[in-house]
């Protein structure tokens, strides 16, 4: 549907369009069954950054408060990119892995299922 | 004047009698906004004035209320009424009101002024005009009542600056701006009907009874002072919806779509109020779950059944609200708690007595799932590792709430919905918000989402949550963060000691 309006047209670009990021992108990640971190996390990163660097140096420190974080091994995780099963190549860049602006990544860590047996 | 006019004649003369037929311009040019939404009005004279109040009588009533209110506020201030609060933690509720709700009163003033100009029917214009003035008065009396707390406690110092910048205040702000940027019929449907008529008891009752329970005479008094205005506002809400539904059957699907949208937006906004009820009030009034049961599931649903004769059904996704009612506030409190470094009010882990109250009110799910989480947070705090999440969250493109809700049928899994418009993906917290987005995507792609603004460099150049907090004019660990150990708590304890030690107070 479209917005009812006065005047000739009602068309706008997204306030969060990729061009506003100067070559970087904005994307989101959720660690499944770790609801101590209540929301998927938002990142801005350069597309040329190797995925391993992003995961080890940007993402991992964010979860330091969780007892599971120390044992987190990305190579053993199960991944989804934009809701579809996905096998990342950690040595390659964010862009080469197909991660785009406003992408949504989900990963599960079998064996690390959060606290209290209910995914906290 | 020869003879004194009767009440009815006087009312007619002083309201609709002031209107006139334009002769230089056609009505459609004079009132361009009241037709483009598609609402068909055959007979504006059929509008039944809900207020039956003339302007001079209005001034008289309001002035009388004002005199009483300010006499009590003066007494409250002179007697150091702040010392009679249940606990200084209560002030988080007042801060949330000042930062989040008082600006809505002002926004309502602006919105009704605009709607009042837009309608070609004189009855509707006058109703909107009076409400516009009421809302301005509400904003002012609240500011005056709360200004006393600003002398003693943190977080009260810069609400207007924060209102346009803070992530959690963009929730109420965007709610109202969504309404104000709609046409006048949608505006009154959203604010007067959905918000003030259907959901108002879930906003006003918890705050005002909560204030009374917790010894806040200032807030209680303005609450009562605003109450007679609110009943007029509710009447307007019901009147406008019935008027649209009775005027033309083509209006029914338009009104239904607005009710679907504004029920959901109102419900999402009220999550903040529910969290205030369950967590911020040291003395509890009732639980969110109980309030939702009484004010929505009983009263609200009965109202929708009354409207069934016009072809109106219950708003979409009301069943999701029912599924969420036993977890909403527990999930939301931990959001406020973990992003506390950019929050202008304090958070804490409830004490054992409060946890017991929650177990009693919320039963098994709370006891097995949320209570252990809160105890884990307490343990971390006691070890000196108070938990904060300093990574910016995903935020819903519509309600602007961080995406923390869990799936309606599974409290272990986060609910995320992806929508796409203008060549860009966006995220929603629920099917309710995704429906609203998909109905008017070009409206919501323009939304300014705080974490995205920060990453785009549009938040004063802030690079992380701490710089962002400073940009909000929040002083770290004074205005923000944990209650235990905060200056508010230290001052409160010192004043309570002194207060108890003063013999004059014993009398
Ligand atoms: Fe108001
Ligand atoms: Fe109102
Ligand atoms: Zn939402």
mmCIF file of C-alpha atoms in Angstrom, chain B residues 164-482:
data_model
loop_
_atom_site.group_PDB
_atom_site.id
_atom_site.type_symbol
_atom_site.label_atom_id
_atom_site.label_comp_id
_atom_site.label_asym_id
_atom_site.label_seq_id
_atom_site.Cartn_x
_atom_site.Cartn_y
_atom_site.Cartn_z
ATOM 1 C CA UNK B 164 14.950 14.841 20.802
ATOM 2 C CA UNK B 165 18.032 12.651 21.186
ATOM 3 C CA UNK B 166 17.610 9.739 23.587
ATOM 4 C CA UNK B 167 16.966 6.242 22.222
ATOM 5 C CA UNK B 168 14.313 5.343 24.803
ATOM 6 C CA UNK B 169 12.536 8.691 24.407
ATOM 7 C CA UNK B 170 12.292 8.227 20.655
ATOM 8 C CA UNK B 171 9.707 5.556 21.529
ATOM 9 C CA UNK B 172 7.040 7.997 22.805
ATOM 10 C CA UNK B 173 8.262 10.791 20.538
ATOM 11 C CA UNK B 174 7.930 8.740 17.351
ATOM 12 C CA UNK B 175 4.538 7.458 18.498
ATOM 13 C CA UNK B 176 3.145 10.959 18.662
ATOM 14 C CA UNK B 177 4.922 12.236 15.580
ATOM 15 C CA UNK B 178 3.486 9.345 13.599
ATOM 16 C CA UNK B 179 0.035 10.539 14.692
ATOM 17 C CA UNK B 180 0.727 14.234 14.104
ATOM 18 C CA UNK B 181 1.994 13.650 10.572
ATOM 19 C CA UNK B 182 -1.156 11.755 9.646
ATOM 20 C CA UNK B 183 -4.357 13.496 8.567
ATOM 21 C CA UNK B 184 -6.669 15.007 11.193
ATOM 22 C CA UNK B 185 -9.089 12.074 11.279
ATOM 23 C CA UNK B 186 -6.325 9.570 11.843
ATOM 24 C CA UNK B 187 -4.808 11.876 14.445
ATOM 25 C CA UNK B 188 -7.953 12.015 16.572
ATOM 26 C CA UNK B 189 -8.541 8.289 16.075
ATOM 27 C CA UNK B 190 -5.033 7.511 17.271
ATOM 28 C CA UNK B 191 -4.774 9.928 20.168
ATOM 29 C CA UNK B 192 -8.362 10.556 21.283
ATOM 30 C CA UNK B 193 -9.785 7.112 20.696
ATOM 31 C CA UNK B 194 -7.078 4.449 20.716
ATOM 32 C CA UNK B 195 -4.840 6.158 23.233
ATOM 33 C CA UNK B 196 -7.111 8.258 25.443
ATOM 34 C CA UNK B 197 -10.281 6.218 25.297
ATOM 35 C CA UNK B 198 -9.153 2.636 24.984
ATOM 36 C CA UNK B 199 -5.739 2.621 26.629
ATOM 37 C CA UNK B 200 -5.697 5.669 28.919
ATOM 38 C CA UNK B 201 -6.443 3.689 32.062
ATOM 39 C CA UNK B 202 -3.245 1.799 31.455
ATOM 40 C CA UNK B 203 -1.252 5.024 31.399
ATOM 41 C CA UNK B 204 -2.972 7.270 33.873
ATOM 42 C CA UNK B 205 -4.067 4.783 36.499
ATOM 43 C CA UNK B 206 -0.617 3.260 37.076
ATOM 44 C CA UNK B 207 1.140 6.602 37.233
ATOM 45 C CA UNK B 208 -1.359 8.467 39.381
ATOM 46 C CA UNK B 209 -2.252 5.595 41.726
ATOM 47 C CA UNK B 210 1.424 4.691 41.765
ATOM 48 C CA UNK B 211 2.218 8.241 42.843
ATOM 49 C CA UNK B 212 -0.397 8.099 45.599
ATOM 50 C CA UNK B 213 0.859 4.713 46.847
ATOM 51 C CA UNK B 214 4.412 6.000 46.940
ATOM 52 C CA UNK B 215 3.805 9.252 48.777
ATOM 53 C CA UNK B 216 4.187 11.579 45.785
ATOM 54 C CA UNK B 217 1.565 14.211 46.577
ATOM 55 C CA UNK B 218 2.714 16.554 43.801
ATOM 56 C CA UNK B 219 2.082 14.031 41.043
ATOM 57 C CA UNK B 220 -1.112 12.755 42.629
ATOM 58 C CA UNK B 221 -2.531 16.269 42.730
ATOM 59 C CA UNK B 222 -1.886 17.125 39.114
ATOM 60 C CA UNK B 223 -3.283 13.729 38.227
ATOM 61 C CA UNK B 224 -6.579 14.636 39.851
ATOM 62 C CA UNK B 225 -6.451 18.098 38.332
ATOM 63 C CA UNK B 226 -6.135 16.563 34.867
ATOM 64 C CA UNK B 227 -8.793 13.914 35.424
ATOM 65 C CA UNK B 228 -11.849 15.992 34.464
ATOM 66 C CA UNK B 229 -10.007 17.019 31.287
ATOM 67 C CA UNK B 230 -9.277 13.392 30.524
ATOM 68 C CA UNK B 231 -12.919 12.431 30.753
ATOM 69 C CA UNK B 232 -13.702 15.117 28.170
ATOM 70 C CA UNK B 233 -10.886 13.800 25.975
ATOM 71 C CA UNK B 234 -12.231 10.283 26.177
ATOM 72 C CA UNK B 235 -15.686 11.477 25.200
ATOM 73 C CA UNK B 236 -14.221 13.209 22.165
ATOM 74 C CA UNK B 237 -12.434 9.991 21.199
ATOM 75 C CA UNK B 238 -15.580 7.915 21.264
ATOM 76 C CA UNK B 239 -17.618 10.626 19.540
ATOM 77 C CA UNK B 240 -15.239 11.017 16.634
ATOM 78 C CA UNK B 241 -15.067 7.291 15.940
ATOM 79 C CA UNK B 242 -18.845 6.841 16.083
ATOM 80 C CA UNK B 243 -19.299 9.935 13.902
ATOM 81 C CA UNK B 244 -17.034 8.543 11.179
ATOM 82 C CA UNK B 245 -18.649 5.103 11.337
ATOM 83 C CA UNK B 246 -22.175 6.530 11.159
ATOM 84 C CA UNK B 247 -21.483 8.985 8.354
ATOM 85 C CA UNK B 248 -20.624 6.507 5.601
ATOM 86 C CA UNK B 249 -19.977 2.792 5.295
ATOM 87 C CA UNK B 250 -16.858 3.461 3.214
ATOM 88 C CA UNK B 251 -15.318 4.878 6.370
ATOM 89 C CA UNK B 252 -15.446 1.530 8.168
ATOM 90 C CA UNK B 253 -12.402 -0.184 6.581
ATOM 91 C CA UNK B 254 -10.345 3.013 6.922
ATOM 92 C CA UNK B 255 -11.195 3.330 10.599
ATOM 93 C CA UNK B 256 -10.549 -0.391 11.158
ATOM 94 C CA UNK B 257 -7.055 -0.083 9.663
ATOM 95 C CA UNK B 258 -6.333 2.861 11.963
ATOM 96 C CA UNK B 259 -7.609 0.938 14.986
ATOM 97 C CA UNK B 260 -5.383 -2.016 14.067
ATOM 98 C CA UNK B 261 -2.385 0.271 13.756
ATOM 99 C CA UNK B 262 -2.970 2.406 16.824
ATOM 100 C CA UNK B 263 -3.921 -0.445 19.097
ATOM 101 C CA UNK B 264 -0.582 -2.020 18.305
ATOM 102 C CA UNK B 265 1.436 1.174 18.560
ATOM 103 C CA UNK B 266 -0.317 2.078 21.827
ATOM 104 C CA UNK B 267 0.273 -1.385 23.243
ATOM 105 C CA UNK B 268 3.961 -1.268 22.354
ATOM 106 C CA UNK B 269 4.334 2.165 23.992
ATOM 107 C CA UNK B 270 2.551 0.987 27.127
ATOM 108 C CA UNK B 271 5.223 -1.643 27.690
ATOM 109 C CA UNK B 272 7.268 1.166 29.220
ATOM 110 C CA UNK B 273 4.425 1.955 31.609
ATOM 111 C CA UNK B 274 3.979 -1.701 32.525
ATOM 112 C CA UNK B 275 7.668 -1.921 33.305
ATOM 113 C CA UNK B 276 7.346 1.172 35.454
ATOM 114 C CA UNK B 277 4.467 -0.480 37.373
ATOM 115 C CA UNK B 278 6.195 -3.782 37.976
ATOM 116 C CA UNK B 279 9.724 -2.555 38.575
ATOM 117 C CA UNK B 280 10.017 1.158 39.361
ATOM 118 C CA UNK B 281 7.284 1.492 41.979
ATOM 119 C CA UNK B 282 8.684 0.433 45.370
ATOM 120 C CA UNK B 283 5.072 0.067 46.528
ATOM 121 C CA UNK B 284 3.159 -1.787 43.835
ATOM 122 C CA UNK B 285 -0.365 -0.916 42.755
ATOM 123 C CA UNK B 286 -1.103 -3.956 40.595
ATOM 124 C CA UNK B 287 0.872 -5.955 38.077
ATOM 125 C CA UNK B 288 0.965 -5.175 34.372
ATOM 126 C CA UNK B 289 -0.652 -8.530 33.712
ATOM 127 C CA UNK B 290 -3.570 -7.672 36.014
ATOM 128 C CA UNK B 291 -3.946 -4.174 34.566
ATOM 129 C CA UNK B 292 -3.956 -5.558 31.009
ATOM 130 C CA UNK B 293 -6.596 -8.074 32.040
ATOM 131 C CA UNK B 294 -8.925 -5.475 33.545
ATOM 132 C CA UNK B 295 -8.420 -2.473 31.291
ATOM 133 C CA UNK B 296 -7.943 -4.183 27.953
ATOM 134 C CA UNK B 297 -9.230 -7.758 28.076
ATOM 135 C CA UNK B 298 -12.386 -6.781 29.965
ATOM 136 C CA UNK B 299 -13.126 -3.089 29.326
ATOM 137 C CA UNK B 300 -11.381 -2.608 25.987
ATOM 138 C CA UNK B 301 -12.731 -5.768 24.440
ATOM 139 C CA UNK B 302 -16.273 -4.913 25.613
ATOM 140 C CA UNK B 303 -15.970 -1.576 23.856
ATOM 141 C CA UNK B 304 -14.946 -3.245 20.606
ATOM 142 C CA UNK B 305 -17.924 -5.557 20.918
ATOM 143 C CA UNK B 306 -20.130 -2.444 21.133
ATOM 144 C CA UNK B 307 -18.596 -1.233 17.887
ATOM 145 C CA UNK B 308 -19.310 -4.569 16.169
ATOM 146 C CA UNK B 309 -22.685 -3.214 15.014
ATOM 147 C CA UNK B 310 -20.764 -0.808 12.751
ATOM 148 C CA UNK B 311 -18.703 -3.673 11.329
ATOM 149 C CA UNK B 312 -15.660 -3.108 13.535
ATOM 150 C CA UNK B 313 -13.767 -6.166 14.824
ATOM 151 C CA UNK B 314 -11.090 -6.542 17.493
ATOM 152 C CA UNK B 315 -7.755 -5.007 16.482
ATOM 153 C CA UNK B 316 -5.259 -7.283 14.740
ATOM 154 C CA UNK B 317 -2.635 -8.983 16.916
ATOM 155 C CA UNK B 318 -4.513 -8.478 20.183
ATOM 156 C CA UNK B 319 -3.863 -12.173 20.826
ATOM 157 C CA UNK B 320 -0.109 -11.508 20.703
ATOM 158 C CA UNK B 321 -0.502 -8.967 23.503
ATOM 159 C CA UNK B 322 -2.264 -11.648 25.527
ATOM 160 C CA UNK B 323 0.610 -14.088 24.960
ATOM 161 C CA UNK B 324 3.173 -11.483 25.984
ATOM 162 C CA UNK B 325 1.486 -10.217 29.115
ATOM 163 C CA UNK B 326 3.332 -12.474 31.527
ATOM 164 C CA UNK B 327 6.810 -11.700 30.154
ATOM 165 C CA UNK B 328 6.711 -8.221 28.608
ATOM 166 C CA UNK B 329 7.797 -6.224 31.648
ATOM 167 C CA UNK B 330 10.448 -8.725 32.720
ATOM 168 C CA UNK B 331 12.025 -8.645 29.280
ATOM 169 C CA UNK B 332 11.812 -4.879 29.032
ATOM 170 C CA UNK B 333 13.299 -4.179 32.450
ATOM 171 C CA UNK B 334 16.441 -6.106 31.565
ATOM 172 C CA UNK B 335 16.709 -3.987 28.410
ATOM 173 C CA UNK B 336 16.613 -0.771 30.430
ATOM 174 C CA UNK B 337 19.001 -2.395 32.911
ATOM 175 C CA UNK B 338 21.622 -3.451 30.377
ATOM 176 C CA UNK B 339 21.607 -0.263 28.293
ATOM 177 C CA UNK B 340 21.699 1.754 31.521
ATOM 178 C CA UNK B 341 24.810 3.663 30.445
ATOM 179 C CA UNK B 342 22.656 5.732 28.108
ATOM 180 C CA UNK B 343 19.572 5.950 30.306
ATOM 181 C CA UNK B 344 18.570 9.068 32.267
ATOM 182 C CA UNK B 345 17.110 7.083 35.138
ATOM 183 C CA UNK B 346 18.395 4.396 37.448
ATOM 184 C CA UNK B 347 17.840 0.652 37.233
ATOM 185 C CA UNK B 348 18.465 -2.129 39.748
ATOM 186 C CA UNK B 349 17.743 -5.745 40.550
ATOM 187 C CA UNK B 350 14.568 -5.939 42.671
ATOM 188 C CA UNK B 351 14.951 -7.019 46.296
ATOM 189 C CA UNK B 352 13.736 -10.420 47.555
ATOM 190 C CA UNK B 353 10.404 -9.095 48.728
ATOM 191 C CA UNK B 354 9.767 -7.655 45.265
ATOM 192 C CA UNK B 355 10.848 -10.881 43.580
ATOM 193 C CA UNK B 356 8.354 -12.734 45.773
ATOM 194 C CA UNK B 357 5.624 -10.320 44.718
ATOM 195 C CA UNK B 358 6.480 -11.020 41.070
ATOM 196 C CA UNK B 359 6.489 -14.769 41.648
ATOM 197 C CA UNK B 360 3.058 -14.441 43.235
ATOM 198 C CA UNK B 361 1.681 -12.235 40.434
ATOM 199 C CA UNK B 362 3.310 -13.961 37.477
ATOM 200 C CA UNK B 363 3.577 -17.530 38.685
ATOM 201 C CA UNK B 364 5.616 -20.319 37.182
ATOM 202 C CA UNK B 365 7.101 -18.590 34.136
ATOM 203 C CA UNK B 366 8.558 -15.807 36.258
ATOM 204 C CA UNK B 367 9.814 -18.113 38.954
ATOM 205 C CA UNK B 368 11.499 -20.573 36.615
ATOM 206 C CA UNK B 369 12.740 -18.195 33.941
ATOM 207 C CA UNK B 370 13.013 -14.527 34.886
ATOM 208 C CA UNK B 371 13.781 -14.803 38.580
ATOM 209 C CA UNK B 372 16.990 -16.806 37.984
ATOM 210 C CA UNK B 373 18.045 -14.205 35.421
ATOM 211 C CA UNK B 374 17.575 -11.378 37.890
ATOM 212 C CA UNK B 375 19.454 -13.348 40.550
ATOM 213 C CA UNK B 376 22.299 -13.889 38.110
ATOM 214 C CA UNK B 377 22.463 -10.125 37.523
ATOM 215 C CA UNK B 378 22.463 -9.561 41.271
ATOM 216 C CA UNK B 379 25.326 -11.992 41.696
ATOM 217 C CA UNK B 380 27.363 -10.211 39.030
ATOM 218 C CA UNK B 381 26.706 -6.887 40.731
ATOM 219 C CA UNK B 382 27.743 -8.234 44.119
ATOM 220 C CA UNK B 383 31.000 -9.439 42.553
ATOM 221 C CA UNK B 384 31.602 -5.879 41.369
ATOM 222 C CA UNK B 385 30.771 -6.772 37.747
ATOM 223 C CA UNK B 386 27.427 -5.017 37.329
ATOM 224 C CA UNK B 387 26.237 -6.029 33.862
ATOM 225 C CA UNK B 388 25.972 -3.436 31.124
ATOM 226 C CA UNK B 389 25.578 -4.105 27.434
ATOM 227 C CA UNK B 390 27.423 -1.313 25.673
ATOM 228 C CA UNK B 391 26.886 -2.540 22.115
ATOM 229 C CA UNK B 392 24.097 -0.679 20.323
ATOM 230 C CA UNK B 393 20.997 -2.774 19.662
ATOM 231 C CA UNK B 394 18.823 -3.507 16.650
ATOM 232 C CA UNK B 395 15.769 -1.236 16.906
ATOM 233 C CA UNK B 396 12.279 -1.625 15.454
ATOM 234 C CA UNK B 397 11.713 0.652 12.472
ATOM 235 C CA UNK B 398 8.129 1.367 13.585
ATOM 236 C CA UNK B 399 7.803 1.429 17.384
ATOM 237 C CA UNK B 400 11.511 2.315 17.800
ATOM 238 C CA UNK B 401 11.851 -0.109 20.698
ATOM 239 C CA UNK B 402 15.045 -2.191 20.757
ATOM 240 C CA UNK B 403 14.171 -5.576 19.269
ATOM 241 C CA UNK B 404 14.010 -7.595 22.500
ATOM 242 C CA UNK B 405 10.586 -9.242 22.346
ATOM 243 C CA UNK B 406 10.531 -13.001 22.089
ATOM 244 C CA UNK B 407 8.414 -15.009 19.670
ATOM 245 C CA UNK B 408 4.755 -15.023 20.752
ATOM 246 C CA UNK B 409 4.858 -18.814 21.054
ATOM 247 C CA UNK B 410 8.413 -19.238 22.325
ATOM 248 C CA UNK B 411 9.970 -17.063 25.041
ATOM 249 C CA UNK B 412 13.423 -18.496 24.244
ATOM 250 C CA UNK B 413 13.717 -17.028 20.760
ATOM 251 C CA UNK B 414 13.938 -13.407 19.760
ATOM 252 C CA UNK B 415 11.285 -12.148 17.402
ATOM 253 C CA UNK B 416 12.744 -10.319 14.390
ATOM 254 C CA UNK B 417 10.858 -9.414 11.223
ATOM 255 C CA UNK B 418 12.628 -8.121 8.121
ATOM 256 C CA UNK B 419 10.846 -5.737 5.770
ATOM 257 C CA UNK B 420 12.116 -3.998 2.656
ATOM 258 C CA UNK B 421 11.361 -0.660 0.997
ATOM 259 C CA UNK B 422 13.171 2.075 -0.929
ATOM 260 C CA UNK B 423 15.865 -0.471 -1.802
ATOM 261 C CA UNK B 424 16.846 -0.964 1.850
ATOM 262 C CA UNK B 425 16.102 -3.635 4.438
ATOM 263 C CA UNK B 426 14.588 -2.624 7.767
ATOM 264 C CA UNK B 427 13.834 -4.540 10.963
ATOM 265 C CA UNK B 428 10.650 -4.831 12.976
ATOM 266 C CA UNK B 429 9.991 -6.232 16.435
ATOM 267 C CA UNK B 430 6.762 -8.031 15.565
ATOM 268 C CA UNK B 431 4.186 -8.872 12.936
ATOM 269 C CA UNK B 432 2.187 -5.929 14.295
ATOM 270 C CA UNK B 433 4.951 -3.437 13.536
ATOM 271 C CA UNK B 434 5.780 -5.136 10.212
ATOM 272 C CA UNK B 435 2.129 -4.755 9.145
ATOM 273 C CA UNK B 436 2.239 -1.050 9.997
ATOM 274 C CA UNK B 437 5.459 -0.659 8.022
ATOM 275 C CA UNK B 438 4.128 -2.500 4.992
ATOM 276 C CA UNK B 439 0.969 -0.424 4.917
ATOM 277 C CA UNK B 440 2.895 2.855 4.627
ATOM 278 C CA UNK B 441 6.523 1.984 3.877
ATOM 279 C CA UNK B 442 7.411 5.427 2.531
ATOM 280 C CA UNK B 443 6.486 6.930 5.876
ATOM 281 C CA UNK B 444 8.618 4.640 7.997
ATOM 282 C CA UNK B 445 11.747 4.520 5.819
ATOM 283 C CA UNK B 446 12.271 8.128 6.932
ATOM 284 C CA UNK B 447 12.431 7.194 10.621
ATOM 285 C CA UNK B 448 15.532 8.235 12.524
ATOM 286 C CA UNK B 449 16.650 5.161 14.468
ATOM 287 C CA UNK B 450 19.058 6.158 17.267
ATOM 288 C CA UNK B 451 21.766 3.448 16.896
ATOM 289 C CA UNK B 452 21.811 4.056 13.150
ATOM 290 C CA UNK B 453 22.074 7.808 13.718
ATOM 291 C CA UNK B 454 25.069 7.183 15.963
ATOM 292 C CA UNK B 455 26.735 4.957 13.348
ATOM 293 C CA UNK B 456 26.052 7.515 10.628
ATOM 294 C CA UNK B 457 27.761 10.171 12.756
ATOM 295 C CA UNK B 458 24.561 12.106 13.351
ATOM 296 C CA UNK B 459 24.663 12.006 17.152
ATOM 297 C CA UNK B 460 27.142 14.768 17.881
ATOM 298 C CA UNK B 461 29.947 12.564 16.582
ATOM 299 C CA UNK B 462 29.486 10.060 19.451
ATOM 300 C CA UNK B 463 31.430 6.863 18.723
ATOM 301 C CA UNK B 464 30.173 4.712 21.579
ATOM 302 C CA UNK B 465 27.475 4.530 24.223
ATOM 303 C CA UNK B 466 29.406 6.707 26.687
ATOM 304 C CA UNK B 467 29.977 9.545 24.240
ATOM 305 C CA UNK B 468 26.361 9.191 23.262
ATOM 306 C CA UNK B 469 25.312 9.499 26.927
ATOM 307 C CA UNK B 470 27.367 12.680 27.205
ATOM 308 C CA UNK B 471 25.670 14.023 24.085
ATOM 309 C CA UNK B 472 22.344 13.448 25.836
ATOM 310 C CA UNK B 473 23.725 15.627 28.693
ATOM 311 C CA UNK B 474 23.770 12.621 31.001
ATOM 312 C CA UNK B 475 26.495 12.475 33.589
ATOM 313 C CA UNK B 476 27.813 8.925 33.792
ATOM 314 C CA UNK B 477 26.974 7.077 37.032
ATOM 315 C CA UNK B 478 25.150 10.156 38.320
ATOM 316 C CA UNK B 479 22.190 10.352 35.975
ATOM 317 C CA UNK B 480 22.793 6.919 34.445
ATOM 318 C CA UNK B 481 23.403 3.343 35.477
ATOM 319 C CA UNK B 482 22.885 1.450 38.700
#
